Short mmCIF file of C-alpha atoms in Angstrom, two decimals:
data_model
loop_
_atom_site.label_atom_id
_atom_site.label_comp_id
_atom_site.label_asym_id
_atom_site.label_seq_id
_atom_site.Cartn_x
_atom_site.Cartn_y
_atom_site.Cartn_z
CA MET A 1 22.48 81.69 64.98
CA GLU A 2 22.97 82.51 61.38
CA ASP A 3 20.14 81.85 59.10
CA ARG A 4 21.14 79.55 56.25
CA PRO A 5 19.19 77.76 53.73
CA MET A 6 17.89 74.67 54.67
CA MET A 7 19.37 71.74 52.80
CA THR A 8 17.24 68.75 52.42
CA THR A 9 19.04 65.48 52.42
CA PHE A 10 17.63 62.53 50.53
CA THR A 11 18.47 59.32 52.15
CA MET A 12 18.14 56.35 49.53
CA GLN A 13 16.98 53.43 51.38
CA HIS A 14 17.47 51.10 48.28
CA HIS A 15 19.72 51.64 45.24
CA GLN A 16 17.35 51.30 42.15
CA PRO A 17 18.97 51.08 38.69
CA LEU A 18 18.09 53.79 36.31
CA THR A 19 16.84 51.26 33.56
CA PRO A 20 15.19 47.86 34.26
CA VAL A 21 17.30 44.84 33.74
CA SER A 22 16.23 42.32 31.01
CA PRO A 23 14.92 39.16 32.43
CA LEU A 24 17.26 36.04 31.91
CA LEU A 25 16.27 33.57 29.14
CA PRO A 26 15.59 30.15 30.24
CA THR A 27 18.40 27.90 29.41
CA THR A 28 15.87 24.99 28.51
CA LEU A 29 12.51 25.28 26.43
CA PRO A 30 9.34 24.09 28.01
CA HIS A 31 8.07 20.77 26.68
CA VAL A 32 5.58 20.84 23.86
CA CYS A 33 2.98 18.11 24.03
CA GLU A 34 2.20 18.11 20.13
CA PRO A 35 4.58 18.93 17.46
CA ILE A 36 3.99 22.44 15.50
CA PRO A 37 2.92 21.47 11.86
CA GLN A 38 5.26 22.68 9.18
CA LEU A 39 4.23 25.46 6.94
CA PRO A 40 3.85 24.77 3.26
CA MET A 41 7.10 25.78 1.19
CA THR A 42 4.99 26.45 -2.08
CA PRO A 43 1.54 27.29 -2.90
CA PRO A 44 -0.93 24.60 -3.36
CA ASP A 45 -1.20 22.92 -6.86
CA ALA A 46 -3.95 24.82 -8.86
CA ASP A 47 -5.41 21.49 -10.09
CA GLU A 48 -6.14 20.70 -6.47
CA GLU A 49 -8.27 23.99 -6.21
CA LEU A 50 -10.33 23.02 -8.99
CA ASP A 51 -13.44 21.45 -7.78
CA ALA A 52 -15.38 18.63 -9.72
CA ALA A 53 -18.01 20.92 -11.05
CA SER A 54 -15.49 23.17 -12.85
CA ASN A 55 -13.46 20.19 -14.33
CA ALA A 56 -16.75 18.70 -15.50
CA ALA A 57 -17.68 21.91 -17.33
CA ALA A 58 -14.38 22.16 -19.05
CA LEU A 59 -14.92 18.57 -20.42
CA ARG A 60 -18.39 19.35 -21.52
CA MET A 61 -17.13 22.44 -23.40
CA GLY A 62 -14.37 20.29 -25.06
CA VAL A 63 -16.78 17.68 -26.22
CA HIS A 64 -19.37 20.41 -27.54
CA VAL A 65 -16.68 22.14 -29.54
CA LEU A 66 -15.76 18.68 -31.12
CA ALA A 67 -19.42 17.55 -31.63
CA THR A 68 -20.18 20.99 -33.20
CA GLU A 69 -17.31 20.76 -35.54
CA GLU A 70 -18.29 17.33 -36.58
CA ASP A 71 -21.59 18.36 -37.37
CA GLY A 72 -20.01 21.14 -39.54
CA LEU A 73 -17.94 18.52 -41.43
CA ARG A 74 -20.86 16.16 -41.74
CA SER A 75 -22.94 18.98 -43.40
CA LEU A 76 -20.12 19.98 -45.67
CA LYS A 77 -19.83 16.43 -46.87
CA GLU A 78 -23.62 16.14 -47.66
CA LEU A 79 -23.35 19.34 -49.63
CA LEU A 80 -20.64 17.98 -51.84
CA GLN A 81 -22.28 14.77 -52.19
CA ASN A 82 -25.72 16.19 -53.16
CA GLY A 83 -25.46 19.92 -54.05
CA PRO A 84 -25.13 20.64 -57.66
CA VAL A 85 -23.48 23.97 -57.14
CA ALA A 86 -20.98 22.60 -54.79
CA GLN A 87 -20.28 19.74 -57.05
CA GLU A 88 -19.91 21.91 -60.11
CA GLY A 89 -17.52 24.36 -58.35
CA PHE A 90 -15.34 21.44 -56.93
CA MET A 91 -15.06 19.88 -60.43
CA ASN A 92 -14.32 23.17 -62.12
CA ALA A 93 -11.61 23.86 -59.43
CA VAL A 94 -9.72 20.65 -59.99
CA ASN A 95 -9.86 21.20 -63.69
CA ILE A 96 -8.79 24.74 -63.83
CA ILE A 97 -5.83 24.10 -61.24
CA SER A 98 -4.78 21.09 -63.07
CA LYS A 99 -4.75 23.04 -66.45
CA THR A 100 -2.96 25.82 -64.75
CA ILE A 101 -0.02 23.60 -63.51
CA GLN A 102 0.22 21.90 -66.95
CA ARG A 103 0.77 25.44 -68.51
CA SER A 104 3.63 25.74 -65.90
CA ALA A 105 1.70 28.35 -64.25
CA LYS A 106 1.00 28.55 -60.51
CA ILE A 107 -1.86 28.96 -57.78
CA ILE A 108 -1.88 32.19 -55.73
CA VAL A 109 -3.76 31.70 -52.39
CA THR A 110 -4.77 34.61 -50.34
CA GLY A 111 -6.83 35.35 -47.12
CA VAL A 112 -6.76 37.39 -44.03
CA GLY A 113 -6.49 36.42 -40.32
CA LYS A 114 -7.47 32.92 -39.55
CA SER A 115 -8.61 32.15 -43.11
CA GLY A 116 -5.04 33.37 -44.09
CA LYS A 117 -3.69 30.64 -41.86
CA ILE A 118 -5.78 28.07 -43.61
CA GLY A 119 -4.56 29.48 -46.90
CA GLU A 120 -0.82 29.00 -45.71
CA LYS A 121 -1.57 25.35 -45.11
CA LEU A 122 -3.06 24.82 -48.35
CA VAL A 123 -0.07 26.29 -50.18
CA ALA A 124 2.17 23.96 -48.07
CA THR A 125 0.06 20.82 -49.01
CA LEU A 126 -0.18 21.84 -52.75
CA ASN A 127 3.64 22.25 -53.15
CA SER A 128 4.24 18.99 -51.37
CA PHE A 129 2.63 17.43 -54.31
CA GLY A 130 4.65 19.42 -56.71
CA ILE A 131 1.67 21.74 -57.41
CA HIS A 132 3.35 25.23 -57.60
CA SER A 133 1.62 27.50 -55.14
CA VAL A 134 2.33 30.79 -53.19
CA PHE A 135 0.61 32.63 -50.53
CA LEU A 136 -0.14 36.34 -51.06
CA ASN A 137 -0.68 38.68 -48.27
CA PRO A 138 -3.44 41.05 -49.66
CA THR A 139 -2.06 43.91 -47.72
CA GLU A 140 1.48 43.47 -49.04
CA ALA A 141 -0.04 42.88 -52.50
CA LEU A 142 -0.91 46.55 -52.57
CA HIS A 143 2.51 47.38 -51.69
CA GLY A 144 4.33 45.71 -54.54
CA ASP A 145 3.68 41.88 -54.25
CA LEU A 146 1.08 42.09 -57.03
CA GLY A 147 4.05 41.35 -59.30
CA ILE A 148 4.05 37.66 -58.42
CA ILE A 149 0.80 37.13 -60.13
CA GLY A 150 1.27 35.90 -63.66
CA GLN A 151 -1.20 36.24 -66.55
CA HIS A 152 -1.80 32.50 -66.50
CA ASP A 153 -2.02 32.09 -62.70
CA VAL A 154 -5.19 31.20 -60.77
CA LEU A 155 -6.22 33.26 -57.53
CA LEU A 156 -7.77 31.26 -54.59
CA LEU A 157 -9.43 33.29 -51.93
CA LEU A 158 -10.41 32.08 -48.50
CA THR A 159 -12.97 34.25 -46.62
CA TYR A 160 -16.09 33.01 -44.71
CA SER A 161 -17.97 36.13 -45.21
CA GLY A 162 -17.17 36.51 -48.73
CA ARG A 163 -16.71 40.43 -48.17
CA THR A 164 -13.30 40.77 -46.36
CA PRO A 165 -12.46 44.46 -47.11
CA GLU A 166 -8.76 43.52 -47.83
CA LEU A 167 -9.69 41.07 -50.37
CA LEU A 168 -12.32 43.29 -52.08
CA GLN A 169 -9.80 46.04 -52.23
CA LEU A 170 -7.27 43.60 -53.63
CA LEU A 171 -9.63 42.38 -56.48
CA ASN A 172 -9.87 45.96 -57.65
CA HIS A 173 -6.41 45.39 -58.99
CA ILE A 174 -6.68 41.90 -60.42
CA GLN A 175 -7.19 41.56 -64.05
CA HIS A 176 -10.52 40.03 -64.96
CA SER A 177 -8.82 37.39 -67.09
CA ILE A 178 -7.47 35.89 -63.89
CA PRO A 179 -9.64 33.04 -62.71
CA LEU A 180 -10.93 33.25 -59.26
CA ILE A 181 -11.64 30.25 -56.85
CA ALA A 182 -13.40 31.22 -53.46
CA ILE A 183 -13.89 29.10 -50.43
CA THR A 184 -16.58 30.91 -48.46
CA SER A 185 -19.99 30.48 -46.76
CA HIS A 186 -22.02 31.54 -49.73
CA ILE A 187 -23.72 28.73 -51.45
CA HIS A 188 -24.35 30.39 -54.74
CA PRO A 189 -22.08 32.67 -56.80
CA SER A 190 -24.64 35.22 -57.42
CA THR A 191 -24.63 36.18 -53.63
CA CYS A 192 -20.76 36.29 -53.22
CA PRO A 193 -19.49 39.90 -53.34
CA LEU A 194 -16.03 38.60 -54.54
CA PHE A 195 -17.47 38.00 -57.84
CA ASN A 196 -19.31 41.21 -58.34
CA ASN A 197 -18.59 42.76 -61.73
CA ARG A 198 -16.58 39.89 -62.85
CA PRO A 199 -16.92 37.26 -65.68
CA ALA A 200 -18.91 34.41 -64.44
CA SER A 201 -16.86 32.06 -66.60
CA ASN A 202 -13.88 32.96 -64.44
CA CYS A 203 -15.59 32.74 -61.02
CA ILE A 204 -15.60 29.37 -59.21
CA LEU A 205 -17.41 28.94 -55.83
CA LEU A 206 -16.46 26.27 -53.31
CA PRO A 207 -19.26 26.63 -50.65
CA ALA A 208 -18.07 25.92 -47.06
CA PRO A 209 -21.05 27.02 -44.81
CA ILE A 210 -21.59 25.75 -41.34
CA PRO A 211 -25.12 24.68 -40.05
CA VAL A 212 -24.97 26.75 -36.99
CA SER A 213 -23.25 30.09 -36.51
CA GLU A 214 -20.26 30.11 -34.04
CA THR A 215 -21.97 32.85 -31.99
CA VAL A 216 -24.95 30.40 -31.30
CA SER A 217 -22.75 27.48 -30.78
CA PHE A 218 -20.19 29.02 -28.31
CA GLY A 219 -21.53 32.29 -27.45
CA LEU A 220 -18.68 34.31 -29.40
CA ALA A 221 -17.77 34.63 -33.10
CA ALA A 222 -14.30 33.13 -32.79
CA PRO A 223 -13.45 31.16 -36.11
CA THR A 224 -13.70 27.44 -35.10
CA THR A 225 -16.14 25.50 -37.02
CA SER A 226 -15.85 27.78 -40.02
CA THR A 227 -11.95 27.29 -40.26
CA THR A 228 -12.27 23.56 -39.76
CA THR A 229 -14.62 23.29 -42.76
CA ALA A 230 -12.44 25.47 -44.88
CA LEU A 231 -9.25 23.26 -43.98
CA ALA A 232 -11.21 20.22 -44.70
CA LEU A 233 -12.44 21.49 -48.09
CA SER A 234 -8.96 22.82 -49.07
CA ASP A 235 -7.46 19.36 -48.26
CA ALA A 236 -10.04 17.71 -50.35
CA LEU A 237 -9.17 19.98 -53.16
CA ALA A 238 -5.47 19.51 -52.76
CA LEU A 239 -5.72 15.79 -52.95
CA ALA A 240 -8.20 15.66 -55.81
CA VAL A 241 -5.90 17.87 -57.97
CA ALA A 242 -2.80 15.56 -56.78
CA HIS A 243 -4.60 12.42 -58.16
CA ARG A 244 -5.58 14.15 -61.37
CA LEU A 245 -2.00 15.15 -62.15
CA HIS A 246 -0.03 12.33 -60.83
CA CYS A 247 -0.36 8.54 -61.34
CA SER A 248 1.18 8.00 -57.84
CA PRO A 249 0.64 10.95 -55.57
CA ALA A 250 2.18 9.20 -52.67
CA ASP A 251 5.38 8.75 -54.41
CA VAL A 252 5.47 12.36 -55.41
CA PHE A 253 4.65 13.36 -51.85
CA HIS A 254 7.43 11.28 -50.53
CA ALA A 255 9.82 12.60 -53.08
CA TYR A 256 9.21 16.16 -51.84
CA HIS A 257 9.18 15.43 -48.27
CA PRO A 258 12.61 13.73 -47.62
CA GLY A 259 12.94 15.29 -43.97
CA GLY A 260 11.43 14.31 -40.69
CA ALA A 261 9.46 11.34 -39.66
CA ILE A 262 7.92 11.07 -43.06
CA GLY A 263 11.06 11.21 -44.82
CA ALA A 264 12.66 8.51 -42.39
CA HIS A 265 9.51 6.26 -43.20
CA VAL A 266 10.18 6.66 -46.89
CA LEU A 267 13.71 5.45 -46.47
CA LYS A 268 12.57 2.42 -44.63
CA ALA A 269 9.73 1.80 -47.22
CA GLY A 270 11.74 0.27 -50.04
CA PRO A 271 13.13 0.95 -53.55
CA GLN A 272 12.26 3.69 -55.78
CA ARG A 273 9.23 3.14 -58.00
CA MET A 274 8.69 3.67 -61.70
CA ALA A 275 5.97 6.31 -60.81
CA ASN A 276 8.98 8.26 -59.23
CA ILE A 277 10.72 8.89 -62.56
CA ALA A 278 7.82 9.02 -64.70
CA THR A 279 6.51 12.25 -66.54
CA MET A 280 2.85 12.66 -66.00
CA VAL A 281 0.93 12.60 -69.44
CA ALA A 282 -1.25 15.35 -68.11
CA ASP A 283 1.76 17.57 -67.52
CA ILE A 284 2.98 17.37 -71.18
CA PRO A 285 1.83 20.28 -73.37
CA ILE A 286 0.10 19.53 -76.76
CA ALA A 287 1.75 21.15 -79.74
CA GLN A 288 -0.07 23.94 -81.46
CA LYS A 289 0.46 25.38 -84.92
CA GLN A 290 2.75 28.48 -84.45
CA SER A 291 5.26 28.67 -87.24
CA ARG A 292 3.74 30.87 -90.13
CA ARG A 293 6.47 30.45 -92.88
CA SER A 294 5.34 26.93 -93.79
CA SER A 295 3.35 26.27 -96.82
CA HIS A 296 1.56 23.61 -94.77
CA ALA A 297 -1.13 25.98 -93.49
CA SER A 298 -2.84 23.37 -91.10
CA SER A 299 -0.15 20.98 -90.45
CA LEU A 300 2.21 20.86 -87.53
CA THR A 301 5.85 21.27 -88.30
CA ALA A 302 9.07 20.46 -86.70
CA LEU A 303 9.59 23.94 -85.71
CA ASP A 304 6.12 23.84 -83.87
CA ILE A 305 7.26 20.75 -82.01
CA LEU A 306 10.51 22.62 -80.88
CA LEU A 307 8.45 25.59 -79.88
CA ALA A 308 6.24 23.42 -77.79
CA ALA A 309 9.20 21.63 -76.37
CA ALA A 310 10.61 25.10 -75.14
CA ARG A 311 7.55 25.54 -73.04
CA SER A 312 7.67 22.04 -71.61
CA THR A 313 9.25 21.64 -68.37
CA SER A 314 9.87 17.97 -68.95
CA GLY A 315 10.99 18.16 -72.63
CA TRP A 316 8.02 15.85 -73.72
CA VAL A 317 5.57 17.16 -76.31
CA ARG A 318 2.19 15.51 -77.46
CA LEU A 319 0.64 15.81 -80.80
CA SER A 320 -2.76 14.24 -79.47
CA SER A 321 -3.96 12.37 -76.46
CA THR A 322 -2.42 9.11 -78.09
CA ALA A 323 0.63 10.50 -79.96
CA ILE A 324 3.87 11.65 -78.23
CA ILE A 325 7.46 12.68 -79.00
CA ALA A 326 10.17 11.97 -76.46
CA PRO A 327 13.00 14.47 -75.35
CA ARG A 328 15.72 12.49 -77.13
CA GLN A 329 13.74 12.58 -80.24
CA ILE A 330 13.14 16.36 -80.00
CA GLN A 331 16.89 16.96 -79.49
CA ARG A 332 17.25 15.11 -82.88
CA LEU A 333 14.86 17.47 -84.53
CA GLY A 334 16.68 20.66 -83.06
CA ASN A 335 20.00 19.26 -84.89
CA ASP A 336 18.33 19.06 -88.20
CA PHE A 337 17.79 22.82 -89.17
CA GLU A 338 17.15 21.97 -92.82
CA ASN A 339 14.03 20.27 -92.19
CA LEU A 340 12.44 22.62 -89.49
CA GLU A 341 9.45 23.47 -91.82
CA CYS A 342 8.83 19.68 -92.51
CA ASP A 343 5.43 18.33 -91.69
CA VAL A 344 5.53 16.22 -88.51
CA HIS A 345 4.01 13.30 -90.28
CA LEU A 346 6.83 13.21 -92.74
CA LEU A 347 9.44 13.03 -89.98
CA GLU A 348 11.76 9.93 -89.52
CA GLU A 349 9.95 6.73 -88.40
CA GLY A 350 10.01 6.42 -84.70
CA THR A 351 10.04 10.11 -83.94
CA ILE A 352 6.27 10.12 -83.08
CA VAL A 353 5.20 7.23 -80.88
CA GLU A 354 1.53 6.17 -80.75
CA LYS A 355 -0.05 4.98 -77.35
CA GLN A 356 -0.65 1.47 -78.81
CA ASP A 357 3.14 1.09 -79.11
CA TRP A 358 4.01 2.10 -75.61
CA ILE A 359 5.18 -0.66 -73.30
CA SER A 360 3.12 -0.96 -70.13
CA ILE A 361 4.85 -1.18 -66.72
CA PRO A 362 2.92 -0.83 -63.37
CA ALA A 363 3.52 2.41 -61.66
CA THR A 364 4.24 0.30 -58.37
CA SER A 365 7.01 -1.63 -59.92
CA SER A 366 10.45 -0.74 -58.65
CA VAL A 367 13.12 0.78 -61.15
CA GLU A 368 15.11 -2.31 -60.16
CA GLU A 369 12.48 -4.65 -61.30
CA ALA A 370 11.91 -2.75 -64.47
CA ARG A 371 15.66 -2.77 -65.28
CA ARG A 372 15.98 -6.45 -64.53
CA TRP A 373 12.77 -7.34 -66.77
CA ILE A 374 13.97 -5.32 -69.77
CA GLY A 375 17.53 -6.87 -69.38
CA ASP A 376 16.07 -10.33 -69.31
CA MET A 377 13.78 -9.70 -72.32
CA ARG A 378 16.48 -8.13 -74.42
CA LYS A 379 18.47 -11.50 -74.18
CA VAL A 380 15.95 -12.85 -76.78
CA GLU A 381 15.13 -11.86 -80.31
CA ARG A 382 11.57 -10.89 -79.45
CA GLY A 383 12.50 -8.67 -76.67
CA ARG A 384 15.14 -6.80 -78.73
CA THR A 385 12.45 -6.06 -81.20
CA PHE A 386 10.07 -4.32 -79.14
CA LEU A 387 12.29 -3.04 -76.33
CA LYS A 388 14.65 -1.25 -78.88
CA GLU A 389 16.16 2.09 -78.45
CA GLY A 390 13.59 4.91 -78.38
CA THR A 391 10.96 2.73 -76.69
CA ILE A 392 8.55 4.59 -74.41
CA LEU A 393 7.50 2.99 -71.28
CA GLY A 394 3.82 3.64 -70.23
CA ILE A 395 3.35 3.74 -66.51
CA VAL A 396 -0.04 2.17 -65.58
CA ASP A 397 -1.63 3.50 -62.26
CA ALA A 398 -3.86 1.88 -59.89
CA ALA A 399 -6.94 2.64 -62.01
CA GLY A 400 -5.46 0.75 -65.00
CA GLU A 401 -4.98 4.03 -66.89
CA VAL A 402 -1.44 5.02 -68.59
CA SER A 403 -0.85 8.33 -66.73
CA GLY A 404 2.87 8.48 -66.99
CA VAL A 405 5.72 7.91 -69.46
CA VAL A 406 9.44 7.00 -69.38
CA GLU A 407 12.06 6.88 -71.99
CA ILE A 408 13.75 3.43 -71.91
CA GLU A 409 17.13 5.23 -71.91
CA GLU A 410 16.26 6.88 -68.67
CA LEU A 411 17.01 3.73 -66.77
CA GLU A 412 20.65 3.44 -65.91
CA TRP A 413 21.48 0.11 -67.53
CA ALA A 414 20.45 1.44 -71.02
CA GLU A 415 23.92 1.87 -72.39
CA GLU A 416 24.94 -1.71 -71.37
CA TRP A 417 21.63 -3.09 -73.17
CA TRP A 418 22.43 -1.20 -76.44
CA GLY A 419 25.94 -2.11 -76.26
CA GLY A 420 25.44 -5.92 -75.51
CA TYR A 421 22.39 -6.57 -77.57
CA GLY A 422 21.82 -3.73 -80.01
#
């Protein structure tokens, strides 16, 4: 028998698949006893995560800040009521700003950081009362903006420390003849670095200290109470000046604020008042002796009046606190070239009108009421006598003072009056 390799034969009893077969999915889901809760689609509201303790802490901090700033304002009020330095500074500031505006000059306000923001707000408030003001960035000033400062302007600085480097550097380039007003924490001019090496007569301090430092009050030196007091004091200054310059500050404010809710309120408020069209007596320059050709060495001449009128923004000129020349009379002087060197007291009768001859009309009277009253009065002989052409109307403010003037011809119906009754 021939030897051959033995071949082993494997007999497969069961045919097994090479890979396991996936089990069949059930055609129905098993019954669930309780529904599965839905997952939230958005994260929970943050307010819901704040516990009562943190809410209470936030409320306490808010009340603490308000109470601290209230204490600061109360302290500032007491200082202005009882402090001689604060009182003198405030009155001097009102006086110098008023005189500056009467000279047709302006108020330059400057400050850095949060104090600068308070300064910008002060400028906006002053301008809304017709008090010409601009904000000067101290850094930009050193790069060309110094040119906005005129020789008759006033510089008002806001700085709590009184030693802000940018302001001290700026002052190195400001003439000593420019008056300075500083709103700062210092309570006496001698301690304020802003006034170092400058004439005391041109330095006015408006103290605005706070009773407790912000670091002690709040744990950080963020300007809060200090800026609140500076803002309040600047508001007080602006309103005091507005009342000094205008017989009706409210009417002036409304005239410069025709837009927004305030403007809409004015439109609903009623007719235009006499205070709106009046020229403030305080704004009228007083004529000074300037012409040198006249033989009248000490007397004012017609030329002096014309030179003063050229500087007057309104065209009015005062000879004294009680004597005034209206724009229409000044125009007549300008047309009489032969008498420019004439003594003012020798001018035609009616050129100069004394205060006792002004016709008083309340500032709150509407223009329509004034027109109607004048028209009715001129229907009789007596009215035509004292309400003649060239009459000056004295506008009486709430304090009973004549603080504004109006030429009778400024009222629209003047031509009809002169034509019908003159």
